[in-house]
Amino acid sequence: MQTKVSEITVNNIDITSDFWNRYRKLIVKEVLPYQWQVMNDQADIDISDDPQGNGSTKNSHAIANLKIAAGLMKGHHYGFPFQDTDVYKWLEAAAYSLKYNPDEDLKKITDGLIDLISEAQEDDGYLSTEFQIDYPDRKFKRLKQSHELYTMGHYIEAGVVYYQITGNEKALNIAKKMANCIDSNFGLENGKIPGYDGHPEIELALSRLYETTREEKYLKLAHYFLNQRGKDKNFFDNQIKEDGASSDRDLIDGMRDFPLSYYQASKPIEDQKTADGHAVRVVYLCTGMAYVARLTGDQQLLEACHRFWKDIVHRRMYITGNIGSTTTGEAFTYDYDLPNDTMYGETCASVGLSFFARQMLAIEAKGEYGDILEKELFNGALAGMALDGKHFFYVNPLEADPIASKYNPGKKHVLTKRADWFGCACCPSNVARLVASVDKYIYTVNGDTILSHQFISNNAQFGNGIEVSQDNHFPWSGEIHYEINNPNQLAFKLGIRIPSWSRNKFGLKINGKKIDLASEDGFIYINVNDESLTVDLSLDMNTKFMRSSNKVSSNYGKIAVQRGPIVYAAEETDNKAPLWNYKVETDKEPKYHYNKDLLEGVGTITVKSIAEEISPEDGPLYSTIDEATANYETDLKLIPYYAWANREEGQMQVWLNK
């Protein structure tokens, strides 16, 4: 007699994907050591002007700030109010790496870092080094700019993960002390601060802490911050008046000039209809909303998640998954405003949208969430780090030209080669922690159902002896092979996402027999009750010419090229400039070729195109259409977008003329 599984647990997932293991090894061998050196001011680097113009000729000083706060060094705080978070996100990435690559030398460093953070933390749990070092009388008094809860939230996330992986109780206790400090200072009770941080983050961090400790007060506090947001429109301004209204009291120049919508605080969350303001703030807020909605059953928060998701994904997201249309405030603008050459597309925003998608998958099995997560993993977020692990993008444009970036002030935020580091260095460690934890983004378990929504080769062990092995050469091949071992012959479901790019064409075999199954909200479901089972899924890997809605003026008359999950780009290093001089012949078959020796192994696409002869240098600036220059037929070579800017510096375009 078969027994139905009531709830499945995830015990362990080992990544076997060549594509992702290269990146995970890169995290261990290059990224973590490099970033540790940078934060300790030991790396021989130039800190770039960050894309907002907040330049620096000094070092990171992030570890030094902690040492000063701990009384181990003398000096003033250096950097942004949130400088500590570079360290905390690095610590989280290091913790993930220790799980798949145990390293005693690294663990000595991270254990020592936990000790340092503990020494820097005040007795009441407070820890934000700028205020401890330079402004001890201004704690929690300028929350619109201070990032104090944001900063402590990033430690709470890191501390929870470090405890889960290493068992280090001190790491968890630091996080609990922080949360207790926040709980004692914030709320609607007499004597508490009836507000919230200008940068959402603490909400998702407290939710993660609750899931580990099961202490209800942490979940209630996260819920409070969400419910209170936007209730008092004068909260931030009143704090600034009390703290000192003159601009020389500002913690970050220019922050007071943004409207409340920039902070998602112009109205209560239940009344916010669109995704407005700073893009990273939006997706961190959404992740917190989804966390709390899942843990509490709050339907108003879930409805807000749906609204924000729909607005972002259907009206405000680039084809690569990047979000944030303007450098002014790193923000969303309005629906369908998606310029390619002046966009922002911050790496952190793509990482945050990955978090949001993962949480939505934990709430409901909708293939679109998996589609967007996949889009980020293979495009928008991955582009933020060079193939060497030591250079990074903050801004991720879809069209770039070194000359324009150098001479056009409106495009100076667009870098055409990745930087060593940034004065505002939030992105490098953020993409590191995402890549290091990619094993947590493959499956979602809900009751008796295992959802397989990412095609990343792995061997996974679940509860009750259930094992699922996935083998593929994704993203270059669409042949996905599963082997399921179910020694106790328990009854459960395996849901496999059918990507939107393959929804109209896919093949399925179970135990070698062809089966037709209709998808439900982007998933097909297989009932498993035998001792073993094989599943073979064939996805449509034909190259596709993509177009955007004609409401997007920037892309009108243009096409993009996509194969599987990968969005492609043309680079000047492969093609004669200028790239805007080509028109793709979409009626001619593109050619795909996998080159193991190019860019650490990539699939390239060659499309037929028509190019114009370049106008002579001394020719007329304008002429009638009767005097058009001659055309010629040529090939246009494309590489994956995530891999651009890893060779010679030059032009790049995703959207091409047709």
XYZ file of C-alpha atoms in Angstrom:
658
model
C 0.000 0.000 0.000
C 1.370 3.370 -1.022
C 1.668 6.201 1.453
C 1.175 9.789 0.351
C 3.815 12.259 1.484
C 2.262 15.040 3.552
C 5.310 17.286 3.498
C 8.665 16.993 1.775
C 11.841 18.538 3.147
C 14.987 19.529 1.261
C 18.048 17.936 2.837
C 20.878 18.715 0.434
C 21.522 19.852 -3.135
C 24.853 19.348 -4.898
C 25.420 21.371 -8.065
C 26.889 19.343 -10.944
C 26.352 21.940 -13.698
C 29.569 22.832 -15.546
C 28.221 26.335 -16.160
C 27.432 27.094 -12.531
C 30.293 25.164 -10.982
C 32.737 27.359 -12.903
C 31.131 30.375 -11.255
C 30.961 28.759 -7.820
C 34.649 27.824 -8.019
C 35.338 31.389 -9.120
C 33.606 32.619 -5.957
C 35.942 30.474 -3.846
C 39.214 31.021 -5.700
C 38.922 34.628 -6.851
C 35.860 36.555 -5.700
C 35.988 36.013 -1.944
C 39.765 36.487 -1.537
C 39.722 39.553 -3.790
C 36.800 41.196 -2.014
C 38.315 40.431 1.386
C 41.521 42.173 0.327
C 39.562 45.162 -0.962
C 37.585 45.537 2.258
C 40.801 45.302 4.261
C 42.427 48.001 2.084
C 45.063 45.516 0.918
C 44.223 45.266 -2.790
C 46.124 47.167 -5.453
C 43.096 48.718 -7.114
C 41.609 51.955 -8.299
C 38.199 52.592 -6.789
C 36.111 53.838 -9.671
C 33.760 56.737 -9.584
C 30.499 55.009 -8.949
C 27.790 55.608 -11.556
C 26.127 58.286 -9.437
C 29.289 60.339 -9.268
C 30.092 59.451 -5.637
C 33.762 58.947 -6.349
C 36.573 57.900 -4.066
C 40.337 57.925 -4.216
C 40.603 56.039 -0.940
C 40.156 52.407 -0.053
C 37.027 50.572 1.058
C 37.838 50.952 4.798
C 34.868 48.669 5.568
C 36.790 46.392 7.954
C 38.604 49.361 9.471
C 35.234 50.930 10.344
C 34.348 47.819 12.353
C 37.733 47.863 14.092
C 37.300 51.518 15.031
C 33.810 50.812 16.399
C 35.257 47.895 18.373
C 37.942 50.138 19.896
C 40.769 48.308 18.128
C 41.751 51.292 15.987
C 41.517 55.072 16.142
C 39.942 57.188 13.442
C 36.762 58.419 11.817
C 34.205 56.495 9.816
C 34.865 56.397 6.096
C 32.357 55.774 3.331
C 28.598 55.635 3.134
C 26.344 55.020 6.149
C 25.788 51.507 4.773
C 29.500 50.690 4.265
C 29.188 47.839 6.787
C 26.884 45.953 4.432
C 29.724 45.235 2.004
C 31.223 43.109 4.765
C 27.961 41.436 5.705
C 27.041 40.378 2.172
C 30.579 39.086 1.708
C 30.186 37.072 4.923
C 26.938 35.595 3.641
C 28.590 34.615 0.350
C 31.501 33.076 2.255
C 29.095 31.074 4.418
C 27.378 29.605 1.354
C 30.754 28.696 -0.119
C 31.773 26.835 3.049
C 28.873 24.478 2.478
C 29.961 23.360 -0.981
C 33.690 23.950 -0.515
C 34.777 23.500 3.137
C 37.904 25.574 3.733
C 39.488 25.810 7.168
C 41.545 28.865 6.267
C 38.446 30.738 5.114
C 36.539 29.591 8.183
C 39.252 31.022 10.447
C 38.803 34.348 8.665
C 35.013 34.282 8.921
C 35.029 33.135 12.555
C 37.434 35.964 13.288
C 35.126 38.364 11.464
C 32.212 37.216 13.626
C 34.363 37.936 16.693
C 35.149 41.414 15.361
C 31.492 42.155 14.649
C 30.610 40.978 18.155
C 33.193 43.358 19.634
C 31.865 46.231 17.546
C 28.278 45.582 18.605
C 27.055 47.639 21.549
C 25.616 46.006 24.655
C 22.051 46.865 23.649
C 22.528 45.194 20.248
C 23.021 48.342 18.174
C 25.564 48.159 15.354
C 26.012 50.738 12.619
C 29.587 51.949 12.605
C 29.088 55.465 11.241
C 26.827 56.375 14.149
C 28.918 54.591 16.736
C 32.095 56.321 15.588
C 31.015 59.811 14.517
C 27.360 60.395 15.439
C 26.550 58.509 18.647
C 23.866 61.065 19.548
C 22.027 60.662 16.219
C 21.078 56.979 16.276
C 17.710 56.321 14.599
C 17.150 60.081 14.225
C 17.429 60.486 10.456
C 15.970 57.251 9.099
C 15.235 58.685 5.667
C 18.991 58.642 4.980
C 20.697 56.651 7.705
C 20.262 53.065 6.411
C 20.654 51.830 9.998
C 17.950 49.160 9.800
C 19.037 48.320 6.256
C 22.581 47.813 7.511
C 21.599 45.686 10.493
C 19.217 43.733 8.276
C 22.099 42.693 6.050
C 24.002 41.419 9.072
C 20.934 39.541 10.315
C 20.723 37.767 6.943
C 24.424 36.897 7.045
C 24.339 35.839 10.683
C 21.411 33.493 10.115
C 23.114 31.832 7.140
C 26.464 31.573 8.917
C 24.786 29.899 11.889
C 22.832 27.514 9.661
C 25.937 26.377 7.793
C 28.640 26.446 10.492
C 26.636 26.167 13.706
C 28.321 29.319 15.054
C 26.015 30.406 17.894
C 27.732 33.767 18.280
C 26.757 34.694 14.716
C 23.094 34.026 15.474
C 23.226 35.760 18.853
C 24.567 38.936 17.247
C 21.602 38.855 14.868
C 19.141 38.303 17.693
C 20.651 41.130 19.740
C 20.306 43.438 16.742
C 16.692 42.438 16.225
C 15.963 42.848 19.928
C 17.511 46.324 19.833
C 15.301 47.274 16.899
C 12.251 45.767 18.588
C 12.876 47.795 21.745
C 13.153 51.041 19.742
C 10.412 50.746 17.105
C 6.667 50.402 17.317
C 3.503 52.287 18.175
C 3.894 51.929 21.928
C 4.746 54.970 24.034
C 8.395 55.889 23.869
C 9.070 53.992 20.652
C 9.761 55.342 17.160
C 6.594 55.059 15.013
C 8.572 54.756 11.765
C 10.803 52.660 9.522
C 13.986 52.801 7.465
C 14.128 54.799 4.238
C 15.623 51.724 2.548
C 13.534 48.541 2.935
C 15.535 45.433 3.867
C 14.937 44.796 7.544
C 11.549 43.250 6.734
C 13.010 40.348 4.783
C 15.885 39.965 7.256
C 13.554 39.672 10.250
C 11.503 37.100 8.342
C 14.619 35.004 7.775
C 15.489 35.322 11.462
C 11.992 34.223 12.436
C 12.203 31.150 10.196
C 15.351 30.090 12.032
C 14.442 30.988 15.623
C 10.619 30.774 15.467
C 10.478 33.759 17.813
C 7.174 35.446 16.967
C 8.315 38.946 17.897
C 10.627 39.053 14.881
C 7.825 38.248 12.455
C 5.527 40.734 14.198
C 8.212 43.406 13.902
C 8.626 42.739 10.161
C 4.858 42.949 9.787
C 4.818 46.224 11.721
C 7.397 47.856 9.437
C 5.352 46.917 6.366
C 2.045 48.052 7.833
C 3.483 51.341 9.104
C 5.160 52.301 5.858
C 3.518 55.377 4.332
C 1.038 55.864 7.160
C 2.556 59.138 8.414
C 3.657 61.268 5.457
C 5.452 63.689 7.790
C 7.512 61.108 9.670
C 10.777 61.600 7.775
C 10.461 65.392 7.616
C 9.672 65.621 11.317
C 12.766 63.577 12.117
C 14.924 65.855 9.961
C 13.556 68.953 11.696
C 14.336 67.502 15.096
C 17.791 66.308 14.024
C 18.685 69.573 12.299
C 17.172 70.800 9.066
C 20.281 72.325 7.471
C 21.710 70.399 4.535
C 25.101 70.035 6.233
C 23.381 67.598 8.603
C 22.509 65.301 5.718
C 24.146 61.867 5.779
C 23.982 61.440 1.982
C 23.945 64.467 -0.289
C 20.758 64.936 -2.288
C 18.668 62.336 -0.494
C 16.222 64.902 0.927
C 15.258 66.045 -2.581
C 13.515 62.849 -3.639
C 9.735 62.515 -3.209
C 8.275 60.043 -0.725
C 7.428 57.690 -3.594
C 11.182 57.217 -4.051
C 11.146 55.525 -0.624
C 7.824 53.692 -1.244
C 6.417 55.856 1.551
C 3.979 58.223 -0.167
C 1.020 56.106 0.939
C 0.371 52.828 2.783
C 1.445 49.721 0.886
C -2.141 48.598 0.337
C -2.749 51.835 -1.580
C 0.403 51.740 -3.716
C -0.581 50.713 -7.231
C 2.721 50.850 -9.128
C 6.384 50.078 -8.538
C 7.821 53.545 -7.989
C 11.089 54.969 -6.781
C 14.524 53.472 -6.206
C 14.491 50.070 -7.920
C 16.495 48.190 -5.278
C 14.295 49.542 -2.513
C 11.221 48.367 -4.420
C 12.333 44.759 -4.875
C 13.718 44.471 -1.339
C 10.368 45.744 -0.076
C 8.554 43.255 -2.319
C 10.690 40.403 -1.026
C 9.820 41.374 2.535
C 6.130 41.639 1.621
C 6.169 38.186 0.039
C 8.000 36.693 3.025
C 5.544 38.120 5.538
C 2.510 37.350 3.365
C 3.617 33.717 3.176
C 4.338 33.435 6.889
C 1.250 35.281 8.150
C -1.332 34.761 5.404
C -1.787 38.540 5.041
C -3.880 38.830 1.864
C -3.430 42.590 1.512
C 0.309 42.122 1.340
C -0.085 39.292 -1.168
C -2.314 41.471 -3.341
C 0.348 44.198 -3.202
C 2.958 41.620 -4.270
C 0.819 40.749 -7.275
C 0.373 44.426 -8.215
C 4.051 45.232 -7.954
C 5.067 42.057 -9.789
C 2.701 42.775 -12.656
C 3.855 46.363 -12.984
C 7.549 45.476 -12.899
C 7.505 42.406 -15.133
C 4.874 43.466 -17.659
C 5.611 47.165 -17.981
C 8.952 48.196 -16.426
C 11.493 45.411 -16.963
C 14.151 45.078 -19.638
C 14.378 41.913 -21.727
C 17.477 40.912 -19.733
C 15.595 41.231 -16.437
C 17.304 44.479 -15.471
C 15.166 47.149 -13.820
C 15.587 50.858 -13.168
C 15.205 53.189 -16.130
C 17.050 56.299 -14.963
C 20.304 57.265 -13.307
C 18.433 59.943 -11.342
C 17.803 58.079 -8.127
C 18.561 54.661 -9.697
C 14.825 54.487 -10.171
C 11.770 53.406 -12.078
C 10.151 56.183 -14.097
C 6.832 55.249 -15.711
C 5.290 52.347 -17.580
C 7.049 51.359 -20.831
C 9.840 53.908 -20.378
C 12.776 51.600 -21.153
C 15.641 53.527 -22.771
C 18.590 51.286 -23.611
C 21.521 53.708 -23.636
C 20.775 55.824 -20.547
C 19.155 53.129 -18.401
C 20.467 52.154 -14.983
C 19.649 48.475 -14.500
C 21.596 48.214 -11.246
C 23.049 44.775 -10.521
C 21.588 44.878 -6.990
C 18.121 45.385 -8.461
C 18.435 42.206 -10.529
C 19.631 40.331 -7.453
C 16.655 41.726 -5.503
C 14.187 40.723 -8.210
C 15.630 37.197 -7.963
C 14.841 37.240 -4.235
C 11.301 38.413 -4.951
C 10.714 35.725 -7.589
C 11.963 33.018 -5.253
C 9.599 34.112 -2.502
C 6.635 34.237 -4.871
C 7.392 30.667 -5.974
C 7.239 29.658 -2.320
C 3.719 31.106 -2.169
C 2.258 29.818 -5.428
C 3.346 27.619 -8.322
C 3.341 29.991 -11.278
C 5.799 29.439 -14.068
C 6.258 33.164 -14.657
C 8.091 33.505 -11.346
C 10.519 30.806 -12.464
C 10.838 32.455 -15.882
C 11.940 35.758 -14.356
C 14.273 34.059 -11.903
C 15.868 32.246 -14.834
C 16.107 35.503 -16.779
C 18.029 37.099 -13.915
C 20.318 34.155 -13.257
C 21.444 33.849 -16.869
C 21.298 37.505 -17.917
C 20.641 40.562 -15.753
C 22.296 39.584 -12.479
C 25.122 37.532 -13.979
C 26.259 40.434 -16.172
C 27.226 42.311 -13.008
C 30.444 40.296 -12.585
C 33.279 39.771 -15.058
C 34.442 36.302 -15.994
C 37.560 36.833 -13.868
C 35.545 37.540 -10.703
C 37.487 40.744 -10.030
C 35.627 43.383 -12.025
C 32.040 44.509 -11.698
C 29.220 46.468 -13.251
C 26.944 48.636 -11.142
C 24.985 49.810 -14.204
C 23.942 47.302 -16.884
C 23.006 49.057 -20.147
C 21.562 47.386 -23.230
C 23.396 49.760 -25.527
C 26.804 51.289 -24.900
C 29.473 53.283 -26.660
C 32.765 54.310 -24.969
C 32.795 57.646 -26.799
C 29.263 58.477 -25.646
C 30.093 57.527 -22.047
C 33.186 59.741 -22.133
C 31.730 62.846 -23.741
C 27.978 62.816 -23.049
C 27.267 63.830 -19.425
C 23.913 62.063 -19.635
C 25.704 58.752 -20.240
C 28.691 59.019 -17.930
C 27.085 56.511 -15.557
C 27.330 53.854 -18.288
C 30.673 52.055 -18.033
C 31.923 50.066 -21.015
C 34.394 48.034 -18.985
C 33.804 46.628 -15.539
C 35.388 48.448 -12.605
C 37.751 47.103 -9.925
C 35.415 48.404 -7.207
C 33.124 51.317 -6.420
C 32.879 54.075 -3.855
C 29.338 52.748 -3.397
C 30.151 49.037 -3.520
C 26.794 47.391 -2.850
C 26.774 45.294 -6.040
C 29.958 43.140 -5.990
C 29.163 41.257 -2.782
C 25.466 41.079 -3.650
C 26.055 39.180 -6.886
C 28.603 37.017 -5.030
C 26.040 35.881 -2.454
C 23.488 35.127 -5.185
C 25.885 32.948 -7.191
C 27.212 31.201 -4.074
C 23.656 30.282 -3.028
C 22.313 29.288 -6.457
C 21.587 25.768 -5.165
C 18.745 27.309 -3.153
C 17.081 28.597 -6.332
C 16.536 25.288 -8.167
C 13.641 23.665 -6.325
C 10.712 24.864 -4.277
C 8.913 22.381 -2.056
C 5.296 22.838 -1.062
C 3.567 20.050 0.839
C 3.701 16.889 -1.292
C 5.033 18.673 -4.393
C 8.586 19.276 -5.546
C 8.744 22.111 -8.077
C 11.739 21.911 -10.397
C 11.801 25.417 -11.840
C 15.481 25.958 -12.739
C 17.453 23.773 -15.119
C 20.748 23.569 -13.270
C 22.320 20.092 -13.119
C 22.310 18.748 -9.582
C 21.874 15.819 -7.257
C 19.225 16.589 -4.652
C 18.301 14.664 -1.511
C 14.882 15.238 -0.007
C 13.206 13.762 3.071
C 11.889 10.181 3.210
C 14.780 8.965 1.039
C 13.585 10.756 -2.098
C 16.367 11.701 -4.502
C 16.154 13.741 -7.687
C 19.077 13.976 -10.085
C 18.954 16.443 -12.939
C 21.456 16.259 -15.782
C 21.788 18.709 -18.672
C 24.100 21.031 -20.619
C 21.850 24.006 -19.991
C 21.737 26.827 -21.062
C 23.340 25.623 -24.303
C 21.229 22.478 -24.695
C 17.538 21.991 -23.951
C 17.750 18.258 -23.233
C 16.901 17.850 -19.546
C 17.183 14.396 -17.938
C 15.788 13.511 -14.499
C 16.277 10.375 -12.447
C 14.005 10.029 -9.432
C 14.717 7.476 -6.719
C 11.861 6.810 -4.318
C 12.911 3.737 -2.291
C 9.887 3.861 0.021
C 7.488 4.151 -2.939
C 5.826 7.199 -1.467
C 3.293 9.160 -3.493
C 4.258 12.738 -4.370
C 4.232 15.151 -7.306
C 7.086 16.483 -9.388
C 6.259 19.773 -11.068
C 8.547 20.826 -13.922
C 8.440 24.354 -15.305
C 7.939 24.733 -19.022
C 9.665 28.039 -19.825
C 7.673 30.687 -21.656
C 10.240 30.555 -24.479
C 9.401 26.855 -25.006
C 5.732 26.794 -24.064
C 4.527 26.078 -27.599
C 7.074 23.389 -28.352
C 8.443 20.799 -25.949
C 8.707 17.035 -25.700
C 8.263 14.800 -22.672
C 9.133 11.175 -22.009
C 8.534 9.253 -18.797
C 10.513 6.011 -18.467
C 11.321 6.355 -22.158
C 7.682 6.607 -23.245
C 6.421 9.752 -24.943
C 3.742 11.489 -22.897
C 1.560 14.507 -23.608
C 0.833 16.669 -20.582
C -0.780 20.097 -20.568
C 0.897 22.747 -18.476
C -0.872 24.348 -15.527
C 0.292 27.914 -14.866
C 3.576 27.101 -16.551
C 4.208 23.715 -14.876
C 3.577 20.124 -15.873
C 2.928 17.701 -13.018
C 4.024 14.088 -12.807
C 2.622 11.759 -10.176
C 5.454 9.752 -8.666
C 4.782 6.588 -6.705
C 7.192 4.022 -8.162
C 10.561 3.121 -6.702
C 12.330 4.825 -9.590
C 11.420 6.999 -12.543
C 13.142 8.770 -15.421
C 11.898 11.931 -17.067
C 13.285 13.453 -20.266
C 12.253 16.946 -21.241
C 13.178 18.439 -24.613
C 12.929 22.221 -24.769
C 12.775 24.418 -27.850
C 16.268 25.836 -28.346
C 15.626 27.472 -31.686
C 16.959 31.008 -31.952
C 14.129 33.510 -31.701
C 13.814 37.085 -32.864
C 12.097 39.018 -30.096
C 10.191 42.275 -30.214
C 8.850 44.445 -27.437
C 5.434 45.983 -27.022
C 4.951 48.900 -29.391
C 4.322 50.980 -26.261
C 8.105 50.914 -25.729
C 9.255 53.723 -27.995
C 12.947 52.907 -27.544
C 12.544 49.517 -29.206
C 10.148 50.415 -32.003
C 11.344 48.872 -35.272
C 13.995 46.822 -33.464
C 14.510 43.171 -32.560
C 16.485 41.309 -29.937
C 17.888 37.808 -30.273
C 17.269 35.082 -27.702
C 18.065 31.384 -27.576
C 16.715 29.437 -24.628
C 17.057 31.724 -21.595
C 20.026 33.634 -23.022
C 19.602 37.131 -24.447
C 22.300 38.001 -26.992
C 24.248 41.168 -27.773
C 26.446 42.435 -30.577
C 29.901 43.719 -29.605
C 32.275 45.877 -31.572
C 35.103 43.398 -30.977
C 33.266 40.935 -33.279
C 31.691 43.378 -35.711
C 32.655 46.518 -37.595
C 31.388 49.662 -35.852
C 29.014 51.405 -35.652
C 26.601 48.702 -34.533
C 23.539 50.838 -35.258
C 24.481 50.592 -38.928
C 23.142 47.031 -39.274
C 19.659 45.795 -40.124
C 18.987 42.172 -39.235
C 17.338 40.054 -41.925
C 14.825 38.197 -39.801
C 13.630 36.093 -42.734
C 17.008 34.351 -42.919
C 17.996 31.492 -40.640
C 20.454 32.407 -37.849
C 23.353 30.056 -37.142
C 24.247 28.812 -33.664
C 27.685 27.557 -32.663
C 29.051 26.530 -29.269
C 32.660 27.635 -28.801
C 34.283 26.096 -25.733
C 37.329 28.357 -26.093
C 35.483 31.685 -26.222
C 34.560 33.557 -23.029
C 34.920 30.435 -20.855
C 32.621 28.545 -23.233
C 29.619 30.199 -24.856
C 27.148 29.658 -27.637
C 27.402 32.301 -30.342
C 24.779 33.268 -32.899
C 25.406 34.665 -36.359
C 22.591 36.498 -38.111
C 22.414 37.800 -41.659
C 22.166 41.555 -41.903
C 22.308 44.499 -44.250
C 24.803 47.246 -43.459
C 25.266 50.659 -44.988
C 28.578 51.940 -46.238
C 29.818 54.474 -43.718
C 29.301 58.058 -44.834
C 32.515 59.840 -45.839
C 34.091 62.075 -43.211
C 33.611 65.194 -45.320
C 30.177 64.221 -46.634
C 26.958 66.111 -45.921
C 25.435 65.801 -42.460
C 21.959 65.557 -43.994
C 20.766 64.498 -47.425
C 17.578 63.393 -49.182
C 16.610 59.733 -49.158
C 17.384 59.630 -52.872
C 21.034 60.084 -51.984
C 21.176 57.107 -49.612
C 24.503 55.314 -49.263
C 25.071 51.851 -50.683
C 24.106 48.722 -48.757
C 25.907 45.421 -48.488
C 25.060 42.050 -46.980
C 27.135 40.836 -44.039
C 27.102 38.618 -40.979
C 26.533 39.997 -37.500
C 27.987 37.910 -34.671
C 26.300 37.867 -31.269
C 27.432 36.652 -27.851
C 25.475 36.160 -24.600
C 24.691 39.498 -22.956
C 26.114 38.389 -19.602
C 29.551 37.934 -21.221
C 29.922 41.339 -22.888
C 32.795 43.679 -21.898
C 35.165 40.810 -21.108
C 37.409 41.528 -24.106
C 38.327 44.780 -25.858
C 36.358 47.865 -24.914
C 33.868 48.936 -27.563
C 30.265 49.387 -28.567
C 27.521 46.960 -27.529
C 23.857 46.626 -28.529
C 21.059 44.238 -27.557
C 18.221 45.798 -29.568
C 19.089 45.764 -33.263
C 17.508 47.385 -36.309
C 15.420 45.216 -38.555
